[in-house]
Amino acid sequence: MSESAQSAPPVTFPPAFLWGAATSAYQIEGAVREDGRTPSIWDTFSHTPGRTADGETGDIAVDHYHRYREDVALMADLGLNAYRFSISWSRVQPTGRGPAVQRGLDFYRRLVDELLAHGIRPAITLYHWDLPQELEDAGGWPERDTAYRFAEYARIVGEALGDRVEQWITLNEPWCSAFLGYGSGVHAPGRTDAAASLRAAHHLNLAHGLGASALRSVMPARNAVAVSLNSSVVRTVSQDPADLAAGQKIDDLANGVFHGPMLHGTYPETLLAATSSVTDWSYVRDRDLETIHQPLDALGLNYYTPTLVSAAEEQVSGPRPDGHGASAHSPWPGADDVAFHQTPGERTEMGWTIDPTGLHELIMRYTREAPGLPLYVTENGAAYDDKPDPDGRVHDPERIAYLHGHLSAVRRAITDGADVRGYFLWSLMDNFEWAYGYGKRFGAVYVDYTTLERTPKSSAHWYGRAARTGELPPLEG
Ligand code: IFM
């Protein structure tokens, strides 16, 4: 550890700050055929040969469906005061439409009650990528009807849990659903159609707007409705106009395509122009933008690493080192004239460069874009190749350093005037990292995938201490 980190003044947080951890249903629950649940697009995708590392699936995952009490107790022992989890849509509405399955809702009710009994504030994400397969069979997110189905589902969950859960997130990282799911195809449903990915983006936006009003129509007014965006911090290799234009294009495709309509009620003109060879946007109907532009109570920011681009010397299609998995198809429609570069610096096991300044930049950007809107870091964390010592303990000083750096960046942003109310570490425990399977460990809690035994890593103890004291403990020596 550097001397400056040792001797730096303590980093302290406001007393009401939320210290949470985040997970998502398909990544942790398992029990995929229990209590009426039907396949989601991730069940289908992960069971399709060649789609995930070693053909791994979320069939068992970390068996949270059966071990949720143990997992809540773990969080409480560590001292966390908030937990963000997602609902499996096909557990609640197996065909993606029509009446709810009570057993599915009951599971989440039990989980919420367990959290509340331990003094942990639940934050629900309604959609973390696991569309019911029947809705994909009917066209998926490129189809407008999927947005209406989402609103119906949002209403059902809001009615069931709105009396006991105050924090609600409509969508998690719609960029991944649209562009990795329908563009590059590295995520479910694995389609590779640039025009469909932009249609999907619009219907995800519409789903957010319709879902937010459906939630508000059935929930107490005190509840907060938000969305979690994986907004990119886009940097360019130079200030050359061609590189700046490349940066603008990626910023529009990563950020403006969602925050434009959600926060400002409009798609950026530069986005419409840049994608005009891919789509004519004729599926954006009158009043859609008004519907999407719902007042939000908070904004969730998910941050891992910045994105570095330049103008491409020649047109590039296919695989690029943009950190979003290998595919012959680009997740960036209309951006074949942009080149992606590896940001210099130390990297995590995902190959993602560690740069806490990006988190500060992101928070300050949204402080300007959406003045007065409370912000939460709804995901931030790192994968490392963690292994237990012979004594069974798991030491992960790199993750502690990562958390220290990023939480310090959050604190700097608060000092600089940002209204950041909480931080959710990704992730509570090791889990199914989508197309990477179980090979990438993001957890603060280690999971032995043979026995499913949970062991808090040293980062979990470090983070728990931060949560209990409101102050970052020193780095491990
Ligand atoms: O595991 C994912 C999560 O589901 C969404 N955000 C990024 C995480 C790490 O890749």
Tab-separated table of C-alpha atoms and ligand atoms in Angstrom:
chain	number	residue	atom	x	y	z
A	1	MET	CA	0.000	0.000	0.000
A	2	SER	CA	1.260	3.479	-0.791
A	3	GLU	CA	2.267	5.723	2.076
A	4	SER	CA	-0.129	8.406	0.890
A	5	ALA	CA	-3.073	5.998	1.165
A	6	GLN	CA	-1.947	5.093	4.709
A	7	SER	CA	-1.574	8.658	5.903
A	8	ALA	CA	-4.530	10.183	4.002
A	9	PRO	CA	-7.299	11.690	6.176
A	10	PRO	CA	-10.249	9.378	6.889
A	11	VAL	CA	-12.925	9.181	4.201
A	12	THR	CA	-16.289	9.545	5.919
A	13	PHE	CA	-19.838	9.440	4.569
A	14	PRO	CA	-23.096	11.133	5.558
A	15	PRO	CA	-24.969	9.255	8.332
A	16	ALA	CA	-27.961	8.329	6.122
A	17	PHE	CA	-25.774	6.862	3.359
A	18	LEU	CA	-26.919	3.438	2.150
A	19	TRP	CA	-24.266	0.732	2.167
A	20	GLY	CA	-25.658	-2.024	0.027
A	21	ALA	CA	-24.860	-4.956	-2.175
A	22	ALA	CA	-26.575	-5.925	-5.427
A	23	THR	CA	-27.503	-9.144	-7.211
A	24	SER	CA	-29.924	-10.255	-9.911
A	25	ALA	CA	-32.406	-13.103	-10.070
A	26	TYR	CA	-30.984	-15.286	-12.833
A	27	GLN	CA	-27.447	-14.859	-11.536
A	28	ILE	CA	-28.165	-16.196	-8.051
A	29	GLU	CA	-31.570	-17.830	-7.588
A	30	GLY	CA	-31.385	-21.217	-9.325
A	31	ALA	CA	-34.622	-23.203	-8.788
A	32	VAL	CA	-35.482	-22.486	-12.388
A	33	ARG	CA	-38.277	-25.021	-12.602
A	34	GLU	CA	-39.795	-24.500	-9.170
A	35	ASP	CA	-43.111	-23.045	-8.086
A	36	GLY	CA	-44.398	-22.398	-11.581
A	37	ARG	CA	-41.384	-20.516	-12.998
A	38	THR	CA	-40.955	-20.946	-16.752
A	39	PRO	CA	-37.883	-20.321	-18.942
A	40	SER	CA	-36.630	-16.834	-19.563
A	41	ILE	CA	-34.451	-15.885	-22.519
A	42	TRP	CA	-31.410	-16.551	-20.326
A	43	ASP	CA	-32.518	-20.148	-19.662
A	44	THR	CA	-32.865	-20.719	-23.380
A	45	PHE	CA	-29.625	-18.926	-24.258
A	46	SER	CA	-27.477	-20.599	-21.620
A	47	HIS	CA	-28.809	-24.012	-22.652
A	48	THR	CA	-27.884	-23.340	-26.288
A	49	PRO	CA	-24.485	-24.911	-27.041
A	50	GLY	CA	-21.676	-22.420	-27.473
A	51	ARG	CA	-23.408	-19.448	-25.867
A	52	THR	CA	-21.810	-19.460	-22.403
A	53	ALA	CA	-18.383	-20.491	-21.119
A	54	ASP	CA	-18.316	-24.268	-20.686
A	55	GLY	CA	-22.057	-24.346	-21.340
A	56	GLU	CA	-22.728	-23.069	-17.822
A	57	THR	CA	-26.288	-22.120	-16.883
A	58	GLY	CA	-28.172	-20.520	-14.006
A	59	ASP	CA	-30.097	-23.734	-13.273
A	60	ILE	CA	-28.677	-23.906	-9.764
A	61	ALA	CA	-26.636	-20.696	-9.665
A	62	VAL	CA	-25.885	-20.151	-5.970
A	63	ASP	CA	-29.236	-21.603	-4.902
A	64	HIS	CA	-30.337	-18.336	-3.316
A	65	TYR	CA	-33.980	-19.358	-3.808
A	66	HIS	CA	-33.497	-21.916	-1.040
A	67	ARG	CA	-30.731	-20.165	0.912
A	68	TYR	CA	-32.081	-16.613	1.018
A	69	ARG	CA	-32.338	-16.650	4.818
A	70	GLU	CA	-28.660	-17.529	5.151
A	71	ASP	CA	-27.783	-14.804	2.620
A	72	VAL	CA	-29.797	-12.157	4.459
A	73	ALA	CA	-28.190	-13.184	7.749
A	74	LEU	CA	-24.781	-12.834	6.111
A	75	MET	CA	-25.562	-9.287	4.990
A	76	ALA	CA	-26.843	-8.421	8.442
A	77	ASP	CA	-23.729	-9.880	10.106
A	78	LEU	CA	-21.531	-7.816	7.834
A	79	GLY	CA	-23.506	-4.676	8.715
A	80	LEU	CA	-25.032	-3.780	5.336
A	81	ASN	CA	-28.155	-1.635	5.478
A	82	ALA	CA	-29.479	-2.070	1.919
A	83	TYR	CA	-29.857	-4.839	-0.643
A	84	ARG	CA	-30.714	-4.478	-4.327
A	85	PHE	CA	-32.097	-7.593	-6.000
A	86	SER	CA	-34.191	-8.294	-9.072
A	87	ILE	CA	-37.440	-10.130	-9.605
A	88	SER	CA	-37.615	-13.001	-12.062
A	89	TRP	CA	-40.477	-11.971	-14.357
A	90	SER	CA	-41.256	-15.557	-15.397
A	91	ARG	CA	-41.533	-16.608	-11.741
A	92	VAL	CA	-44.282	-14.049	-11.314
A	93	GLN	CA	-45.922	-14.190	-14.744
A	94	PRO	CA	-44.825	-17.424	-16.428
A	95	THR	CA	-46.103	-16.466	-19.870
A	96	GLY	CA	-45.187	-12.802	-19.514
A	97	ARG	CA	-48.848	-11.832	-19.472
A	98	GLY	CA	-51.999	-12.430	-17.487
A	99	PRO	CA	-52.494	-13.258	-13.833
A	100	ALA	CA	-49.632	-13.639	-11.390
A	101	VAL	CA	-48.479	-16.887	-9.824
A	102	GLN	CA	-48.894	-16.449	-6.108
A	103	ARG	CA	-46.025	-18.811	-5.183
A	104	GLY	CA	-43.625	-16.684	-7.202
A	105	LEU	CA	-44.700	-13.482	-5.482
A	106	ASP	CA	-44.616	-15.224	-2.109
A	107	PHE	CA	-40.924	-15.960	-2.477
A	108	TYR	CA	-40.158	-12.266	-2.899
A	109	ARG	CA	-42.503	-11.354	-0.060
A	110	ARG	CA	-40.616	-13.745	2.241
A	111	LEU	CA	-37.289	-12.330	1.085
A	112	VAL	CA	-38.418	-8.737	1.673
A	113	ASP	CA	-39.804	-9.566	5.120
A	114	GLU	CA	-36.554	-11.288	6.045
A	115	LEU	CA	-34.582	-8.210	4.950
A	116	LEU	CA	-36.833	-5.844	6.862
A	117	ALA	CA	-36.621	-8.008	9.953
A	118	HIS	CA	-32.831	-7.613	9.789
A	119	GLY	CA	-32.981	-3.846	9.281
A	120	ILE	CA	-31.911	-4.053	5.629
A	121	ARG	CA	-33.690	-1.802	3.114
A	122	PRO	CA	-34.779	-3.689	0.021
A	123	ALA	CA	-34.424	-2.094	-3.423
A	124	ILE	CA	-36.232	-3.966	-6.183
A	125	THR	CA	-35.131	-4.076	-9.812
A	126	LEU	CA	-38.039	-5.225	-11.954
A	127	TYR	CA	-36.069	-6.199	-15.046
A	128	HIS	CA	-32.499	-7.472	-15.003
A	129	TRP	CA	-32.384	-9.068	-18.480
A	130	ASP	CA	-34.516	-12.218	-17.997
A	131	LEU	CA	-37.440	-11.703	-20.374
A	132	PRO	CA	-39.991	-14.551	-20.255
A	133	GLN	CA	-39.217	-16.743	-23.271
A	134	GLU	CA	-42.830	-16.548	-24.458
A	135	LEU	CA	-42.451	-12.808	-24.922
A	136	GLU	CA	-39.269	-13.282	-26.937
A	137	ASP	CA	-41.125	-15.827	-29.061
A	138	ALA	CA	-43.689	-13.093	-29.721
A	139	GLY	CA	-40.931	-10.726	-30.919
A	140	GLY	CA	-39.117	-9.652	-27.750
A	141	TRP	CA	-37.987	-6.092	-27.075
A	142	PRO	CA	-38.031	-5.014	-30.738
A	143	GLU	CA	-41.841	-5.427	-30.468
A	144	ARG	CA	-43.869	-2.611	-28.958
A	145	ASP	CA	-46.198	-4.957	-27.115
A	146	THR	CA	-43.360	-6.092	-24.832
A	147	ALA	CA	-43.374	-2.612	-23.266
A	148	TYR	CA	-47.082	-2.963	-22.416
A	149	ARG	CA	-46.463	-6.409	-20.990
A	150	PHE	CA	-43.741	-4.921	-18.786
A	151	ALA	CA	-46.147	-2.282	-17.478
A	152	GLU	CA	-48.645	-5.002	-16.550
A	153	TYR	CA	-45.917	-6.931	-14.733
A	154	ALA	CA	-44.714	-3.769	-12.961
A	155	ARG	CA	-48.246	-3.146	-11.704
A	156	ILE	CA	-48.529	-6.710	-10.362
A	157	VAL	CA	-45.257	-6.501	-8.449
A	158	GLY	CA	-45.972	-2.947	-7.270
A	159	GLU	CA	-49.345	-4.054	-5.913
A	160	ALA	CA	-47.823	-7.059	-4.154
A	161	LEU	CA	-44.787	-5.415	-2.579
A	162	GLY	CA	-45.335	-1.656	-2.727
A	163	ASP	CA	-46.515	-1.622	0.875
A	164	ARG	CA	-43.126	-2.822	2.163
A	165	VAL	CA	-40.500	-1.832	-0.432
A	166	GLU	CA	-39.761	1.848	-0.902
A	167	GLN	CA	-37.063	1.770	-3.566
A	168	TRP	CA	-37.902	0.648	-7.080
A	169	ILE	CA	-35.843	0.382	-10.227
A	170	THR	CA	-37.627	-0.283	-13.496
A	171	LEU	CA	-34.780	-1.557	-15.700
A	172	ASN	CA	-31.200	-2.530	-15.130
A	173	GLU	CA	-28.752	-1.483	-17.847
A	174	PRO	CA	-31.132	-1.347	-20.809
A	175	TRP	CA	-28.037	-0.821	-23.006
A	176	CYS	CA	-27.063	-4.454	-22.435
A	177	SER	CA	-30.601	-5.724	-23.089
A	178	ALA	CA	-30.806	-3.844	-26.385
A	179	PHE	CA	-27.304	-3.884	-27.827
A	180	LEU	CA	-25.736	-7.051	-26.404
A	181	GLY	CA	-29.021	-8.959	-26.670
A	182	TYR	CA	-30.102	-7.902	-30.175
A	183	GLY	CA	-26.945	-6.330	-31.679
A	184	SER	CA	-23.770	-8.269	-30.903
A	185	GLY	CA	-25.730	-11.276	-29.631
A	186	VAL	CA	-23.354	-12.058	-26.757
A	187	HIS	CA	-26.318	-11.862	-24.380
A	188	ALA	CA	-29.747	-13.474	-24.578
A	189	PRO	CA	-31.637	-13.740	-26.832
A	190	GLY	CA	-28.490	-13.731	-28.980
A	191	ARG	CA	-29.860	-11.907	-32.009
A	192	THR	CA	-27.531	-9.923	-34.287
A	193	ASP	CA	-29.644	-7.316	-36.010
A	194	ALA	CA	-28.535	-3.692	-35.676
A	195	ALA	CA	-31.958	-2.256	-36.601
A	196	ALA	CA	-33.691	-4.550	-34.098
A	197	SER	CA	-31.286	-3.400	-31.365
A	198	LEU	CA	-32.389	0.220	-31.813
A	199	ARG	CA	-36.058	-0.786	-31.860
A	200	ALA	CA	-35.373	-2.733	-28.671
A	201	ALA	CA	-33.771	0.348	-27.103
A	202	HIS	CA	-36.869	2.435	-27.853
A	203	HIS	CA	-39.254	-0.178	-26.469
A	204	LEU	CA	-37.137	-0.570	-23.342
A	205	ASN	CA	-37.420	3.200	-22.901
A	206	LEU	CA	-41.164	2.938	-23.399
A	207	ALA	CA	-41.315	0.067	-20.911
A	208	HIS	CA	-39.515	2.236	-18.383
A	209	GLY	CA	-42.021	5.067	-18.828
A	210	LEU	CA	-45.094	2.846	-18.781
A	211	GLY	CA	-43.676	0.795	-15.907
A	212	ALA	CA	-42.882	3.867	-13.825
A	213	SER	CA	-46.455	5.160	-14.171
A	214	ALA	CA	-47.907	1.704	-13.494
A	215	LEU	CA	-45.873	1.497	-10.284
A	216	ARG	CA	-46.970	4.970	-9.229
A	217	SER	CA	-50.613	4.156	-9.850
A	218	VAL	CA	-50.579	1.323	-7.295
A	219	MET	CA	-47.921	2.275	-4.758
A	220	PRO	CA	-47.831	4.692	-1.845
A	221	ALA	CA	-46.534	8.115	-2.916
A	222	ARG	CA	-43.549	7.838	-0.558
A	223	ASN	CA	-41.959	5.120	-2.711
A	224	ALA	CA	-39.152	6.121	-5.041
A	225	VAL	CA	-38.995	5.074	-8.693
A	226	ALA	CA	-35.659	5.018	-10.496
A	227	VAL	CA	-33.804	3.345	-13.362
A	228	SER	CA	-30.254	1.939	-13.369
A	229	LEU	CA	-28.178	2.926	-16.377
A	230	ASN	CA	-24.718	1.640	-17.228
A	231	SER	CA	-23.848	5.052	-18.527
A	232	SER	CA	-20.443	5.029	-20.141
A	233	VAL	CA	-17.690	7.480	-19.424
A	234	VAL	CA	-16.533	7.974	-22.994
A	235	ARG	CA	-13.075	9.420	-23.548
A	236	THR	CA	-11.257	10.105	-26.804
A	237	VAL	CA	-7.588	9.506	-27.592
A	238	SER	CA	-7.196	13.141	-28.728
A	239	GLN	CA	-9.083	16.384	-29.161
A	240	ASP	CA	-8.928	15.983	-32.928
A	241	PRO	CA	-12.395	16.771	-34.384
A	242	ALA	CA	-12.673	13.299	-35.935
A	243	ASP	CA	-11.940	11.658	-32.574
A	244	LEU	CA	-14.355	13.979	-30.796
A	245	ALA	CA	-17.045	13.043	-33.337
A	246	ALA	CA	-16.352	9.361	-32.618
A	247	GLY	CA	-16.690	10.089	-28.904
A	248	GLN	CA	-20.006	11.868	-29.454
A	249	LYS	CA	-21.339	8.929	-31.444
A	250	ILE	CA	-20.499	6.410	-28.732
A	251	ASP	CA	-21.770	8.740	-26.027
A	252	ASP	CA	-25.113	8.970	-27.870
A	253	LEU	CA	-25.312	5.194	-28.355
A	254	ALA	CA	-24.306	4.402	-24.789
A	255	ASN	CA	-25.947	7.213	-22.862
A	256	GLY	CA	-28.077	9.644	-24.844
A	257	VAL	CA	-30.236	6.891	-26.302
A	258	PHE	CA	-31.568	6.243	-22.783
A	259	HIS	CA	-31.078	9.371	-20.731
A	260	GLY	CA	-32.166	11.582	-23.648
A	261	PRO	CA	-35.794	10.419	-23.566
A	262	MET	CA	-35.855	9.505	-19.875
A	263	LEU	CA	-34.420	12.742	-18.497
A	264	HIS	CA	-35.101	15.246	-21.275
A	265	GLY	CA	-37.983	13.776	-23.293
A	266	THR	CA	-36.045	13.610	-26.554
A	267	TYR	CA	-33.563	11.526	-28.539
A	268	PRO	CA	-30.356	13.449	-29.326
A	269	GLU	CA	-30.367	14.824	-32.899
A	270	THR	CA	-26.803	13.546	-33.293
A	271	LEU	CA	-27.997	10.001	-32.433
A	272	LEU	CA	-30.813	10.120	-34.983
A	273	ALA	CA	-28.392	11.355	-37.650
A	274	ALA	CA	-25.681	8.809	-36.821
A	275	THR	CA	-28.094	5.861	-36.996
A	276	SER	CA	-30.112	6.983	-40.024
A	277	SER	CA	-28.539	4.323	-42.261
A	278	VAL	CA	-29.653	1.636	-39.776
A	279	THR	CA	-33.169	2.715	-38.839
A	280	ASP	CA	-35.677	5.449	-39.597
A	281	TRP	CA	-37.034	5.487	-36.010
A	282	SER	CA	-40.580	5.327	-37.419
A	283	TYR	CA	-41.602	3.103	-34.480
A	284	VAL	CA	-41.348	6.129	-32.173
A	285	ARG	CA	-45.008	7.115	-31.997
A	286	ASP	CA	-46.603	10.406	-31.038
A	287	ARG	CA	-46.510	10.850	-27.270
A	288	ASP	CA	-43.983	8.041	-26.692
A	289	LEU	CA	-41.380	10.558	-25.618
A	290	GLU	CA	-43.838	12.120	-23.198
A	291	THR	CA	-44.579	8.670	-21.759
A	292	ILE	CA	-40.905	7.859	-21.363
A	293	HIS	CA	-40.135	11.218	-19.780
A	294	GLN	CA	-41.558	10.330	-16.353
A	295	PRO	CA	-40.437	12.327	-13.353
A	296	LEU	CA	-37.897	10.162	-11.527
A	297	ASP	CA	-37.271	10.078	-7.793
A	298	ALA	CA	-33.675	8.958	-8.206
A	299	LEU	CA	-31.198	7.767	-10.805
A	300	GLY	CA	-29.063	4.639	-10.477
A	301	LEU	CA	-25.589	4.661	-12.010
A	302	ASN	CA	-23.664	1.451	-12.672
A	303	TYR	CA	-19.973	1.999	-13.287
A	304	TYR	CA	-17.027	-0.313	-13.886
A	305	THR	CA	-14.541	1.215	-16.354
A	306	PRO	CA	-14.281	4.046	-18.877
A	307	THR	CA	-14.480	3.643	-22.668
A	308	LEU	CA	-11.700	5.017	-24.884
A	309	VAL	CA	-12.370	5.682	-28.576
A	310	SER	CA	-11.024	7.377	-31.676
A	311	ALA	CA	-12.065	7.719	-35.279
A	312	ALA	CA	-11.196	4.490	-37.081
A	313	GLU	CA	-8.576	4.661	-39.801
A	314	GLU	CA	-10.734	2.323	-41.815
A	315	GLN	CA	-14.261	0.971	-41.379
A	316	VAL	CA	-14.280	-1.731	-38.731
A	317	SER	CA	-16.967	-4.264	-38.191
A	318	GLY	CA	-16.966	-7.239	-35.897
A	319	PRO	CA	-14.941	-7.837	-32.765
A	320	ARG	CA	-13.478	-4.816	-31.051
A	321	PRO	CA	-11.854	-4.465	-27.629
A	322	ASP	CA	-14.827	-2.576	-26.190
A	323	GLY	CA	-15.028	-4.856	-23.140
A	324	HIS	CA	-18.381	-6.359	-24.069
A	325	GLY	CA	-17.438	-9.857	-25.208
A	326	ALA	CA	-16.386	-11.353	-28.510
A	327	SER	CA	-18.832	-11.350	-31.395
A	328	ALA	CA	-18.590	-11.011	-35.153
A	329	HIS	CA	-21.276	-8.358	-34.803
A	330	SER	CA	-20.895	-4.949	-33.244
A	331	PRO	CA	-23.151	-3.775	-30.416
A	332	TRP	CA	-22.709	-0.193	-31.713
A	333	PRO	CA	-25.137	0.368	-34.618
A	334	GLY	CA	-23.945	2.908	-37.151
A	335	ALA	CA	-20.515	3.195	-35.523
A	336	ASP	CA	-18.290	1.189	-37.847
A	337	ASP	CA	-16.142	4.294	-38.185
A	338	VAL	CA	-15.212	4.236	-34.484
A	339	ALA	CA	-12.206	2.403	-33.054
A	340	PHE	CA	-12.112	1.211	-29.430
A	341	HIS	CA	-8.895	1.237	-27.402
A	342	GLN	CA	-7.814	-0.288	-24.139
A	343	THR	CA	-7.567	2.399	-21.470
A	344	PRO	CA	-4.069	2.162	-19.986
A	345	GLY	CA	-3.664	0.996	-16.396
A	346	GLU	CA	-4.199	-1.959	-14.126
A	347	ARG	CA	-7.100	-4.255	-15.021
A	348	THR	CA	-9.485	-6.578	-13.265
A	349	GLU	CA	-10.065	-10.199	-14.236
A	350	MET	CA	-12.622	-8.977	-16.802
A	351	GLY	CA	-9.851	-7.034	-18.556
A	352	TRP	CA	-11.545	-3.807	-17.475
A	353	THR	CA	-9.188	-0.966	-16.573
A	354	ILE	CA	-9.496	0.301	-13.021
A	355	ASP	CA	-10.188	4.036	-13.057
A	356	PRO	CA	-12.116	5.554	-10.144
A	357	THR	CA	-11.855	9.009	-11.730
A	358	GLY	CA	-14.450	7.757	-14.231
A	359	LEU	CA	-16.964	7.244	-11.428
A	360	HIS	CA	-16.415	10.768	-10.158
A	361	GLU	CA	-16.805	12.091	-13.713
A	362	LEU	CA	-20.003	10.120	-14.248
A	363	ILE	CA	-21.588	11.310	-11.007
A	364	MET	CA	-20.689	14.921	-11.749
A	365	ARG	CA	-22.093	14.625	-15.258
A	366	TYR	CA	-25.480	13.482	-13.959
A	367	THR	CA	-25.381	16.087	-11.240
A	368	ARG	CA	-25.322	18.603	-14.097
A	369	GLU	CA	-27.690	16.686	-16.459
A	370	ALA	CA	-30.341	16.110	-13.822
A	371	PRO	CA	-29.979	18.800	-11.176
A	372	GLY	CA	-31.719	17.952	-7.929
A	373	LEU	CA	-32.148	14.251	-8.730
A	374	PRO	CA	-30.754	12.016	-5.967
A	375	LEU	CA	-28.160	9.582	-7.293
A	376	TYR	CA	-27.231	6.075	-6.218
A	377	VAL	CA	-24.314	3.998	-7.407
A	378	THR	CA	-26.420	0.913	-8.030
A	379	GLU	CA	-23.464	-1.235	-9.187
A	380	ASN	CA	-19.706	-1.034	-8.892
A	381	GLY	CA	-17.214	-3.786	-8.252
A	382	ALA	CA	-14.538	-6.012	-9.693
A	383	ALA	CA	-13.898	-9.629	-10.661
A	384	TYR	CA	-10.731	-11.285	-9.396
A	385	ASP	CA	-9.469	-14.840	-9.452
A	386	ASP	CA	-10.168	-15.389	-5.753
A	387	LYS	CA	-9.185	-18.657	-4.112
A	388	PRO	CA	-9.373	-19.813	-0.507
A	389	ASP	CA	-6.123	-20.105	1.432
A	390	PRO	CA	-5.239	-23.469	2.958
A	391	ASP	CA	-6.904	-22.147	6.136
A	392	GLY	CA	-10.142	-21.588	4.182
A	393	ARG	CA	-10.008	-17.807	4.272
A	394	VAL	CA	-10.258	-15.734	1.116
A	395	HIS	CA	-8.019	-12.689	0.908
A	396	ASP	CA	-8.804	-10.228	-1.851
A	397	PRO	CA	-6.747	-7.083	-1.217
A	398	GLU	CA	-7.172	-6.044	-4.872
A	399	ARG	CA	-10.939	-5.809	-4.401
A	400	ILE	CA	-10.466	-3.816	-1.196
A	401	ALA	CA	-8.231	-1.388	-3.107
A	402	TYR	CA	-10.824	-1.201	-5.897
A	403	LEU	CA	-13.628	-0.442	-3.440
A	404	HIS	CA	-11.523	2.046	-1.523
A	405	GLY	CA	-10.669	3.898	-4.743
A	406	HIS	CA	-14.226	4.012	-6.016
A	407	LEU	CA	-15.852	4.860	-2.698
A	408	SER	CA	-13.313	7.660	-2.282
A	409	ALA	CA	-14.373	8.920	-5.728
A	410	VAL	CA	-18.005	8.876	-4.571
A	411	ARG	CA	-17.043	10.837	-1.486
A	412	ARG	CA	-15.166	13.394	-3.614
A	413	ALA	CA	-18.263	13.810	-5.754
A	414	ILE	CA	-20.387	14.420	-2.637
A	415	THR	CA	-17.872	17.036	-1.531
A	416	ASP	CA	-18.135	18.561	-5.000
A	417	GLY	CA	-21.891	18.956	-4.591
A	418	ALA	CA	-23.346	15.672	-5.865
A	419	ASP	CA	-26.344	14.223	-4.032
A	420	VAL	CA	-25.224	10.583	-3.833
A	421	ARG	CA	-27.373	8.715	-1.328
A	422	GLY	CA	-25.947	5.209	-1.462
A	423	TYR	CA	-23.608	2.640	-2.955
A	424	PHE	CA	-24.417	-0.933	-3.936
A	425	LEU	CA	-21.419	-3.169	-4.338
A	426	TRP	CA	-21.584	-5.605	-7.236
A	427	SER	CA	-21.931	-8.209	-6.049
A	428	LEU	CA	-22.942	-9.621	-2.709
A	429	MET	CA	-21.568	-13.042	-3.633
A	430	ASP	CA	-19.914	-14.823	-6.546
A	431	ASN	CA	-22.506	-15.756	-9.147
A	432	PHE	CA	-23.345	-16.570	-12.762
A	433	GLU	CA	-21.557	-13.908	-14.799
A	434	TRP	CA	-23.721	-14.325	-17.905
A	435	ALA	CA	-21.788	-15.503	-20.993
A	436	TYR	CA	-18.654	-15.888	-18.826
A	437	GLY	CA	-20.384	-18.478	-16.662
A	438	TYR	CA	-18.974	-18.969	-13.159
A	439	GLY	CA	-15.378	-18.161	-14.165
A	440	LYS	CA	-15.525	-14.511	-13.114
A	441	ARG	CA	-15.944	-13.901	-9.406
A	442	PHE	CA	-17.440	-10.499	-8.555
A	443	GLY	CA	-18.578	-11.389	-5.038
A	444	ALA	CA	-17.546	-9.934	-1.713
A	445	VAL	CA	-18.608	-13.361	-0.465
A	446	TYR	CA	-16.867	-16.391	-1.938
A	447	VAL	CA	-19.060	-19.261	-3.097
A	448	ASP	CA	-17.689	-22.784	-3.336
A	449	TYR	CA	-19.558	-24.015	-6.399
A	450	THR	CA	-19.334	-27.652	-5.281
A	451	THR	CA	-20.813	-27.256	-1.817
A	452	LEU	CA	-22.406	-23.792	-2.308
A	453	GLU	CA	-20.857	-22.831	0.997
A	454	ARG	CA	-20.489	-19.055	1.438
A	455	THR	CA	-17.312	-17.505	2.898
A	456	PRO	CA	-17.025	-13.736	3.268
A	457	LYS	CA	-13.803	-12.565	1.611
A	458	SER	CA	-11.605	-10.014	3.377
A	459	SER	CA	-13.289	-7.344	1.194
A	460	ALA	CA	-16.681	-8.257	2.698
A	461	HIS	CA	-15.309	-7.648	6.197
A	462	TRP	CA	-13.661	-4.420	5.038
A	463	TYR	CA	-16.864	-3.191	3.386
A	464	GLY	CA	-18.970	-4.243	6.363
A	465	ARG	CA	-16.734	-2.191	8.615
A	466	ALA	CA	-17.197	0.809	6.318
A	467	ALA	CA	-20.964	0.257	6.473
A	468	ARG	CA	-21.006	0.042	10.260
A	469	THR	CA	-18.785	3.068	10.881
A	470	GLY	CA	-19.580	5.263	7.866
A	471	GLU	CA	-15.848	5.592	7.287
A	472	LEU	CA	-13.515	3.729	4.926
A	473	PRO	CA	-11.160	1.487	6.893
A	474	PRO	CA	-7.491	1.552	5.950
A	475	LEU	CA	-6.342	-0.625	3.071
A	476	GLU	CA	-4.952	-4.035	3.953
A	477	GLY	CA	-1.187	-3.949	4.527
B	1	IFM	O1	-22.923	-9.122	-13.561
B	1	IFM	C1	-23.208	-7.934	-14.222
B	1	IFM	C2	-24.576	-7.430	-13.834
B	1	IFM	O2	-25.554	-8.364	-14.071
B	1	IFM	C3	-24.909	-6.181	-14.614
B	1	IFM	N1	-23.856	-5.212	-14.552
B	1	IFM	C4	-22.504	-5.654	-14.767
B	1	IFM	C5	-22.196	-6.862	-13.912
B	1	IFM	C6	-20.736	-7.316	-14.139
B	1	IFM	O3	-20.543	-7.644	-15.475
